[in-house]
């Protein structure tokens, strides 16, 4: 948009320069008729450039509107995706909490035996959310190497 305005003002300033030259150098033209034709030609060129700039500005405004509409659509989609992800996270948290309660209700020996079979990342996630005393009792019942590895990751 600024480029269009700059070009417009450049065209206007060029016209003023030509007009100034006519006043300073009237001998450059054979007659007043030639000078008038030259001025009319320049005015016509200026009107054509102005019309072209107006058309370009309208085209850019249409493009701007389309881009703004697409941005609004994408923002709406992003909001929907974020909302869906929140629901998925909430469901996963609920499932994990149920698993945690299940392991907390087991004896430390049984919980340690079963947790030892799971992926360490999952075990860490479960133990971190357990009550401290229950998690400590379960870790105490695990193989020392497995307990050490899990403790490091906690």
mmCIF file with all atom_site columns, C-alpha atoms in Angstrom:
data_model
loop_
_atom_site.group_PDB
_atom_site.id
_atom_site.type_symbol
_atom_site.label_atom_id
_atom_site.label_alt_id
_atom_site.label_comp_id
_atom_site.label_asym_id
_atom_site.label_entity_id
_atom_site.label_seq_id
_atom_site.pdbx_PDB_ins_code
_atom_site.Cartn_x
_atom_site.Cartn_y
_atom_site.Cartn_z
_atom_site.occupancy
_atom_site.B_iso_or_equiv
_atom_site.pdbx_formal_charge
_atom_site.auth_seq_id
_atom_site.auth_comp_id
_atom_site.auth_asym_id
_atom_site.auth_atom_id
_atom_site.pdbx_PDB_model_num
ATOM 1   C CA . UNK A 1 1   ? 0.000   0.000   0.000   1.00 0.00 ? 1   UNK A CA 1
ATOM 2   C CA . UNK A 1 2   ? 2.820   2.391   0.885   1.00 0.00 ? 2   UNK A CA 1
ATOM 3   C CA . UNK A 1 3   ? 4.548   1.572   -2.403  1.00 0.00 ? 3   UNK A CA 1
ATOM 4   C CA . UNK A 1 4   ? 1.421   2.536   -4.310  1.00 0.00 ? 4   UNK A CA 1
ATOM 5   C CA . UNK A 1 5   ? 1.177   5.838   -2.458  1.00 0.00 ? 5   UNK A CA 1
ATOM 6   C CA . UNK A 1 6   ? 4.862   6.541   -3.039  1.00 0.00 ? 6   UNK A CA 1
ATOM 7   C CA . UNK A 1 7   ? 4.437   5.906   -6.769  1.00 0.00 ? 7   UNK A CA 1
ATOM 8   C CA . UNK A 1 8   ? 1.399   8.194   -6.828  1.00 0.00 ? 8   UNK A CA 1
ATOM 9   C CA . UNK A 1 9   ? 3.269   11.037  -5.156  1.00 0.00 ? 9   UNK A CA 1
ATOM 10  C CA . UNK A 1 10  ? 6.269   10.427  -7.378  1.00 0.00 ? 10  UNK A CA 1
ATOM 11  C CA . UNK A 1 11  ? 4.049   10.847  -10.442 1.00 0.00 ? 11  UNK A CA 1
ATOM 12  C CA . UNK A 1 12  ? 2.576   14.055  -9.037  1.00 0.00 ? 12  UNK A CA 1
ATOM 13  C CA . UNK A 1 13  ? 6.005   15.435  -8.191  1.00 0.00 ? 13  UNK A CA 1
ATOM 14  C CA . UNK A 1 14  ? 7.215   14.624  -11.713 1.00 0.00 ? 14  UNK A CA 1
ATOM 15  C CA . UNK A 1 15  ? 4.301   16.595  -13.133 1.00 0.00 ? 15  UNK A CA 1
ATOM 16  C CA . UNK A 1 16  ? 5.198   19.594  -10.974 1.00 0.00 ? 16  UNK A CA 1
ATOM 17  C CA . UNK A 1 17  ? 8.811   19.362  -12.116 1.00 0.00 ? 17  UNK A CA 1
ATOM 18  C CA . UNK A 1 18  ? 7.723   19.383  -15.765 1.00 0.00 ? 18  UNK A CA 1
ATOM 19  C CA . UNK A 1 19  ? 5.429   22.320  -15.130 1.00 0.00 ? 19  UNK A CA 1
ATOM 20  C CA . UNK A 1 20  ? 8.253   24.203  -13.426 1.00 0.00 ? 20  UNK A CA 1
ATOM 21  C CA . UNK A 1 21  ? 10.487  23.555  -16.410 1.00 0.00 ? 21  UNK A CA 1
ATOM 22  C CA . UNK A 1 22  ? 7.858   25.001  -18.706 1.00 0.00 ? 22  UNK A CA 1
ATOM 23  C CA . UNK A 1 23  ? 7.799   28.180  -16.691 1.00 0.00 ? 23  UNK A CA 1
ATOM 24  C CA . UNK A 1 24  ? 11.582  28.423  -16.561 1.00 0.00 ? 24  UNK A CA 1
ATOM 25  C CA . UNK A 1 25  ? 12.310  27.266  -20.106 1.00 0.00 ? 25  UNK A CA 1
ATOM 26  C CA . UNK A 1 26  ? 9.484   28.447  -22.350 1.00 0.00 ? 26  UNK A CA 1
ATOM 27  C CA . UNK A 1 27  ? 11.840  28.364  -25.338 1.00 0.00 ? 27  UNK A CA 1
ATOM 28  C CA . UNK A 1 28  ? 12.096  24.575  -25.019 1.00 0.00 ? 28  UNK A CA 1
ATOM 29  C CA . UNK A 1 29  ? 8.771   24.332  -26.828 1.00 0.00 ? 29  UNK A CA 1
ATOM 30  C CA . UNK A 1 30  ? 8.130   25.853  -30.231 1.00 0.00 ? 30  UNK A CA 1
ATOM 31  C CA . UNK A 1 31  ? 4.710   27.134  -29.235 1.00 0.00 ? 31  UNK A CA 1
ATOM 32  C CA . UNK A 1 32  ? 2.196   27.323  -26.460 1.00 0.00 ? 32  UNK A CA 1
ATOM 33  C CA . UNK A 1 33  ? 0.159   24.686  -28.271 1.00 0.00 ? 33  UNK A CA 1
ATOM 34  C CA . UNK A 1 34  ? 3.026   22.221  -27.977 1.00 0.00 ? 34  UNK A CA 1
ATOM 35  C CA . UNK A 1 35  ? 3.376   23.046  -24.292 1.00 0.00 ? 35  UNK A CA 1
ATOM 36  C CA . UNK A 1 36  ? -0.369  22.540  -23.747 1.00 0.00 ? 36  UNK A CA 1
ATOM 37  C CA . UNK A 1 37  ? -0.323  19.224  -25.626 1.00 0.00 ? 37  UNK A CA 1
ATOM 38  C CA . UNK A 1 38  ? 2.634   18.111  -23.534 1.00 0.00 ? 38  UNK A CA 1
ATOM 39  C CA . UNK A 1 39  ? 0.845   19.089  -20.315 1.00 0.00 ? 39  UNK A CA 1
ATOM 40  C CA . UNK A 1 40  ? -2.338  17.344  -21.449 1.00 0.00 ? 40  UNK A CA 1
ATOM 41  C CA . UNK A 1 41  ? -0.336  14.223  -22.301 1.00 0.00 ? 41  UNK A CA 1
ATOM 42  C CA . UNK A 1 42  ? 1.267   14.242  -18.875 1.00 0.00 ? 42  UNK A CA 1
ATOM 43  C CA . UNK A 1 43  ? -2.102  14.787  -17.189 1.00 0.00 ? 43  UNK A CA 1
ATOM 44  C CA . UNK A 1 44  ? -3.545  11.877  -19.151 1.00 0.00 ? 44  UNK A CA 1
ATOM 45  C CA . UNK A 1 45  ? -0.610  9.669   -18.129 1.00 0.00 ? 45  UNK A CA 1
ATOM 46  C CA . UNK A 1 46  ? -1.113  10.766  -14.539 1.00 0.00 ? 46  UNK A CA 1
ATOM 47  C CA . UNK A 1 47  ? -4.844  9.926   -14.665 1.00 0.00 ? 47  UNK A CA 1
ATOM 48  C CA . UNK A 1 48  ? -4.025  6.512   -16.155 1.00 0.00 ? 48  UNK A CA 1
ATOM 49  C CA . UNK A 1 49  ? -1.471  5.842   -13.426 1.00 0.00 ? 49  UNK A CA 1
ATOM 50  C CA . UNK A 1 50  ? -3.952  6.974   -10.805 1.00 0.00 ? 50  UNK A CA 1
ATOM 51  C CA . UNK A 1 51  ? -6.607  4.637   -12.224 1.00 0.00 ? 51  UNK A CA 1
ATOM 52  C CA . UNK A 1 52  ? -4.105  1.767   -12.285 1.00 0.00 ? 52  UNK A CA 1
ATOM 53  C CA . UNK A 1 53  ? -3.142  2.491   -8.679  1.00 0.00 ? 53  UNK A CA 1
ATOM 54  C CA . UNK A 1 54  ? -6.789  2.593   -7.657  1.00 0.00 ? 54  UNK A CA 1
ATOM 55  C CA . UNK A 1 55  ? -7.402  -0.756  -9.370  1.00 0.00 ? 55  UNK A CA 1
ATOM 56  C CA . UNK A 1 56  ? -4.327  -2.211  -7.677  1.00 0.00 ? 56  UNK A CA 1
ATOM 57  C CA . UNK A 1 57  ? -5.460  -0.883  -4.313  1.00 0.00 ? 57  UNK A CA 1
ATOM 58  C CA . UNK A 1 58  ? -8.896  -2.475  -4.778  1.00 0.00 ? 58  UNK A CA 1
ATOM 59  C CA . UNK A 1 59  ? -7.243  -5.776  -5.737  1.00 0.00 ? 59  UNK A CA 1
ATOM 60  C CA . UNK A 1 60  ? -5.019  -5.625  -2.663  1.00 0.00 ? 60  UNK A CA 1
ATOM 61  C CA . UNK A 1 61  ? -8.019  -4.872  -0.448  1.00 0.00 ? 61  UNK A CA 1
ATOM 62  C CA . UNK A 1 62  ? -9.799  -7.939  -1.827  1.00 0.00 ? 62  UNK A CA 1
ATOM 63  C CA . UNK A 1 63  ? -6.728  -10.067 -1.164  1.00 0.00 ? 63  UNK A CA 1
ATOM 64  C CA . UNK A 1 64  ? -6.412  -8.598  2.329   1.00 0.00 ? 64  UNK A CA 1
ATOM 65  C CA . UNK A 1 65  ? -10.045 -9.461  3.054   1.00 0.00 ? 65  UNK A CA 1
ATOM 66  C CA . UNK A 1 66  ? -9.532  -13.033 1.798   1.00 0.00 ? 66  UNK A CA 1
ATOM 67  C CA . UNK A 1 67  ? -6.418  -13.428 3.949   1.00 0.00 ? 67  UNK A CA 1
ATOM 68  C CA . UNK A 1 68  ? -8.231  -12.077 7.010   1.00 0.00 ? 68  UNK A CA 1
ATOM 69  C CA . UNK A 1 69  ? -11.099 -14.504 6.411   1.00 0.00 ? 69  UNK A CA 1
ATOM 70  C CA . UNK A 1 70  ? -8.657  -17.422 6.108   1.00 0.00 ? 70  UNK A CA 1
ATOM 71  C CA . UNK A 1 71  ? -6.889  -16.341 9.298   1.00 0.00 ? 71  UNK A CA 1
ATOM 72  C CA . UNK A 1 72  ? -10.234 -16.225 11.113  1.00 0.00 ? 72  UNK A CA 1
ATOM 73  C CA . UNK A 1 73  ? -11.082 -19.700 9.800   1.00 0.00 ? 73  UNK A CA 1
ATOM 74  C CA . UNK A 1 74  ? -7.699  -21.077 10.862  1.00 0.00 ? 74  UNK A CA 1
ATOM 75  C CA . UNK A 1 75  ? -8.004  -19.487 14.312  1.00 0.00 ? 75  UNK A CA 1
ATOM 76  C CA . UNK A 1 76  ? -11.413 -21.097 14.703  1.00 0.00 ? 76  UNK A CA 1
ATOM 77  C CA . UNK A 1 77  ? -9.975  -24.475 13.677  1.00 0.00 ? 77  UNK A CA 1
ATOM 78  C CA . UNK A 1 78  ? -7.048  -24.009 16.040  1.00 0.00 ? 78  UNK A CA 1
ATOM 79  C CA . UNK A 1 79  ? -9.435  -23.251 18.903  1.00 0.00 ? 79  UNK A CA 1
ATOM 80  C CA . UNK A 1 80  ? -11.414 -26.404 18.084  1.00 0.00 ? 80  UNK A CA 1
ATOM 81  C CA . UNK A 1 81  ? -8.223  -28.479 17.989  1.00 0.00 ? 81  UNK A CA 1
ATOM 82  C CA . UNK A 1 82  ? -7.039  -27.029 21.293  1.00 0.00 ? 82  UNK A CA 1
ATOM 83  C CA . UNK A 1 83  ? -10.424 -27.783 22.856  1.00 0.00 ? 83  UNK A CA 1
ATOM 84  C CA . UNK A 1 84  ? -10.291 -31.365 21.543  1.00 0.00 ? 84  UNK A CA 1
ATOM 85  C CA . UNK A 1 85  ? -6.743  -31.785 22.901  1.00 0.00 ? 85  UNK A CA 1
ATOM 86  C CA . UNK A 1 86  ? -7.865  -30.517 26.301  1.00 0.00 ? 86  UNK A CA 1
ATOM 87  C CA . UNK A 1 87  ? -10.647 -33.104 26.308  1.00 0.00 ? 87  UNK A CA 1
ATOM 88  C CA . UNK A 1 88  ? -8.193  -35.848 25.316  1.00 0.00 ? 88  UNK A CA 1
ATOM 89  C CA . UNK A 1 89  ? -5.801  -34.751 28.077  1.00 0.00 ? 89  UNK A CA 1
ATOM 90  C CA . UNK A 1 90  ? -8.655  -34.708 30.569  1.00 0.00 ? 90  UNK A CA 1
ATOM 91  C CA . UNK A 1 91  ? -9.724  -38.214 29.558  1.00 0.00 ? 91  UNK A CA 1
ATOM 92  C CA . UNK A 1 92  ? -6.123  -39.454 29.755  1.00 0.00 ? 92  UNK A CA 1
ATOM 93  C CA . UNK A 1 93  ? -5.728  -37.866 33.199  1.00 0.00 ? 93  UNK A CA 1
ATOM 94  C CA . UNK A 1 94  ? -8.928  -39.534 34.371  1.00 0.00 ? 94  UNK A CA 1
ATOM 95  C CA . UNK A 1 95  ? -7.703  -42.897 33.072  1.00 0.00 ? 95  UNK A CA 1
ATOM 96  C CA . UNK A 1 96  ? -4.290  -42.418 34.680  1.00 0.00 ? 96  UNK A CA 1
ATOM 97  C CA . UNK A 1 97  ? -5.901  -41.461 37.995  1.00 0.00 ? 97  UNK A CA 1
ATOM 98  C CA . UNK A 1 98  ? -7.967  -44.634 37.851  1.00 0.00 ? 98  UNK A CA 1
ATOM 99  C CA . UNK A 1 99  ? -4.812  -46.679 37.208  1.00 0.00 ? 99  UNK A CA 1
ATOM 100 C CA . UNK A 1 100 ? -3.069  -44.908 40.098  1.00 0.00 ? 100 UNK A CA 1
ATOM 101 C CA . UNK A 1 101 ? -5.971  -45.670 42.457  1.00 0.00 ? 101 UNK A CA 1
ATOM 102 C CA . UNK A 1 102 ? -5.882  -49.292 41.317  1.00 0.00 ? 102 UNK A CA 1
ATOM 103 C CA . UNK A 1 103 ? -2.170  -49.616 42.108  1.00 0.00 ? 103 UNK A CA 1
ATOM 104 C CA . UNK A 1 104 ? -2.614  -47.770 45.409  1.00 0.00 ? 104 UNK A CA 1
ATOM 105 C CA . UNK A 1 105 ? -5.275  -50.273 46.443  1.00 0.00 ? 105 UNK A CA 1
ATOM 106 C CA . UNK A 1 106 ? -2.889  -53.212 45.847  1.00 0.00 ? 106 UNK A CA 1
ATOM 107 C CA . UNK A 1 107 ? -0.395  -54.450 48.345  1.00 0.00 ? 107 UNK A CA 1
ATOM 108 C CA . UNK A 1 108 ? 3.070   -52.922 47.823  1.00 0.00 ? 108 UNK A CA 1
ATOM 109 C CA . UNK A 1 109 ? 4.453   -56.308 46.769  1.00 0.00 ? 109 UNK A CA 1
ATOM 110 C CA . UNK A 1 110 ? 1.788   -56.862 44.090  1.00 0.00 ? 110 UNK A CA 1
ATOM 111 C CA . UNK A 1 111 ? 1.998   -53.272 42.835  1.00 0.00 ? 111 UNK A CA 1
ATOM 112 C CA . UNK A 1 112 ? 5.831   -53.468 42.656  1.00 0.00 ? 112 UNK A CA 1
ATOM 113 C CA . UNK A 1 113 ? 5.698   -56.737 40.708  1.00 0.00 ? 113 UNK A CA 1
ATOM 114 C CA . UNK A 1 114 ? 3.220   -55.369 38.181  1.00 0.00 ? 114 UNK A CA 1
ATOM 115 C CA . UNK A 1 115 ? 4.811   -51.923 37.849  1.00 0.00 ? 115 UNK A CA 1
ATOM 116 C CA . UNK A 1 116 ? 8.194   -53.557 37.231  1.00 0.00 ? 116 UNK A CA 1
ATOM 117 C CA . UNK A 1 117 ? 6.748   -54.963 34.006  1.00 0.00 ? 117 UNK A CA 1
ATOM 118 C CA . UNK A 1 118 ? 5.686   -51.547 32.661  1.00 0.00 ? 118 UNK A CA 1
ATOM 119 C CA . UNK A 1 119 ? 7.652   -48.927 30.770  1.00 0.00 ? 119 UNK A CA 1
ATOM 120 C CA . UNK A 1 120 ? 9.697   -46.843 33.221  1.00 0.00 ? 120 UNK A CA 1
ATOM 121 C CA . UNK A 1 121 ? 8.211   -43.579 31.943  1.00 0.00 ? 121 UNK A CA 1
ATOM 122 C CA . UNK A 1 122 ? 4.734   -44.876 32.742  1.00 0.00 ? 122 UNK A CA 1
ATOM 123 C CA . UNK A 1 123 ? 5.878   -46.156 36.151  1.00 0.00 ? 123 UNK A CA 1
ATOM 124 C CA . UNK A 1 124 ? 7.375   -42.752 36.982  1.00 0.00 ? 124 UNK A CA 1
ATOM 125 C CA . UNK A 1 125 ? 4.113   -41.049 35.943  1.00 0.00 ? 125 UNK A CA 1
ATOM 126 C CA . UNK A 1 126 ? 2.129   -43.347 38.204  1.00 0.00 ? 126 UNK A CA 1
ATOM 127 C CA . UNK A 1 127 ? 4.441   -43.186 41.216  1.00 0.00 ? 127 UNK A CA 1
ATOM 128 C CA . UNK A 1 128 ? 4.786   -39.398 41.077  1.00 0.00 ? 128 UNK A CA 1
ATOM 129 C CA . UNK A 1 129 ? 1.031   -38.983 41.406  1.00 0.00 ? 129 UNK A CA 1
ATOM 130 C CA . UNK A 1 130 ? 0.684   -41.556 44.197  1.00 0.00 ? 130 UNK A CA 1
ATOM 131 C CA . UNK A 1 131 ? 0.674   -40.733 47.857  1.00 0.00 ? 131 UNK A CA 1
ATOM 132 C CA . UNK A 1 132 ? 4.270   -40.581 49.071  1.00 0.00 ? 132 UNK A CA 1
ATOM 133 C CA . UNK A 1 133 ? 4.014   -43.401 51.608  1.00 0.00 ? 133 UNK A CA 1
ATOM 134 C CA . UNK A 1 134 ? 2.376   -45.783 49.135  1.00 0.00 ? 134 UNK A CA 1
ATOM 135 C CA . UNK A 1 135 ? 4.932   -44.947 46.390  1.00 0.00 ? 135 UNK A CA 1
ATOM 136 C CA . UNK A 1 136 ? 7.808   -45.449 48.839  1.00 0.00 ? 136 UNK A CA 1
ATOM 137 C CA . UNK A 1 137 ? 6.467   -48.848 49.910  1.00 0.00 ? 137 UNK A CA 1
ATOM 138 C CA . UNK A 1 138 ? 6.115   -49.956 46.288  1.00 0.00 ? 138 UNK A CA 1
ATOM 139 C CA . UNK A 1 139 ? 9.631   -48.768 45.340  1.00 0.00 ? 139 UNK A CA 1
ATOM 140 C CA . UNK A 1 140 ? 11.004  -50.585 48.372  1.00 0.00 ? 140 UNK A CA 1
ATOM 141 C CA . UNK A 1 141 ? 9.561   -53.837 47.037  1.00 0.00 ? 141 UNK A CA 1
ATOM 142 C CA . UNK A 1 142 ? 11.074  -53.458 43.539  1.00 0.00 ? 142 UNK A CA 1
ATOM 143 C CA . UNK A 1 143 ? 14.328  -54.862 42.245  1.00 0.00 ? 143 UNK A CA 1
ATOM 144 C CA . UNK A 1 144 ? 17.054  -52.454 43.511  1.00 0.00 ? 144 UNK A CA 1
ATOM 145 C CA . UNK A 1 145 ? 18.354  -51.683 39.991  1.00 0.00 ? 145 UNK A CA 1
ATOM 146 C CA . UNK A 1 146 ? 14.854  -50.990 38.682  1.00 0.00 ? 146 UNK A CA 1
ATOM 147 C CA . UNK A 1 147 ? 14.051  -48.914 41.774  1.00 0.00 ? 147 UNK A CA 1
ATOM 148 C CA . UNK A 1 148 ? 17.256  -46.885 41.310  1.00 0.00 ? 148 UNK A CA 1
ATOM 149 C CA . UNK A 1 149 ? 16.500  -46.235 37.626  1.00 0.00 ? 149 UNK A CA 1
ATOM 150 C CA . UNK A 1 150 ? 12.934  -45.164 38.369  1.00 0.00 ? 150 UNK A CA 1
ATOM 151 C CA . UNK A 1 151 ? 14.074  -42.972 41.264  1.00 0.00 ? 151 UNK A CA 1
ATOM 152 C CA . UNK A 1 152 ? 16.576  -41.192 38.986  1.00 0.00 ? 152 UNK A CA 1
ATOM 153 C CA . UNK A 1 153 ? 13.829  -40.463 36.505  1.00 0.00 ? 153 UNK A CA 1
ATOM 154 C CA . UNK A 1 154 ? 11.521  -39.186 39.198  1.00 0.00 ? 154 UNK A CA 1
#
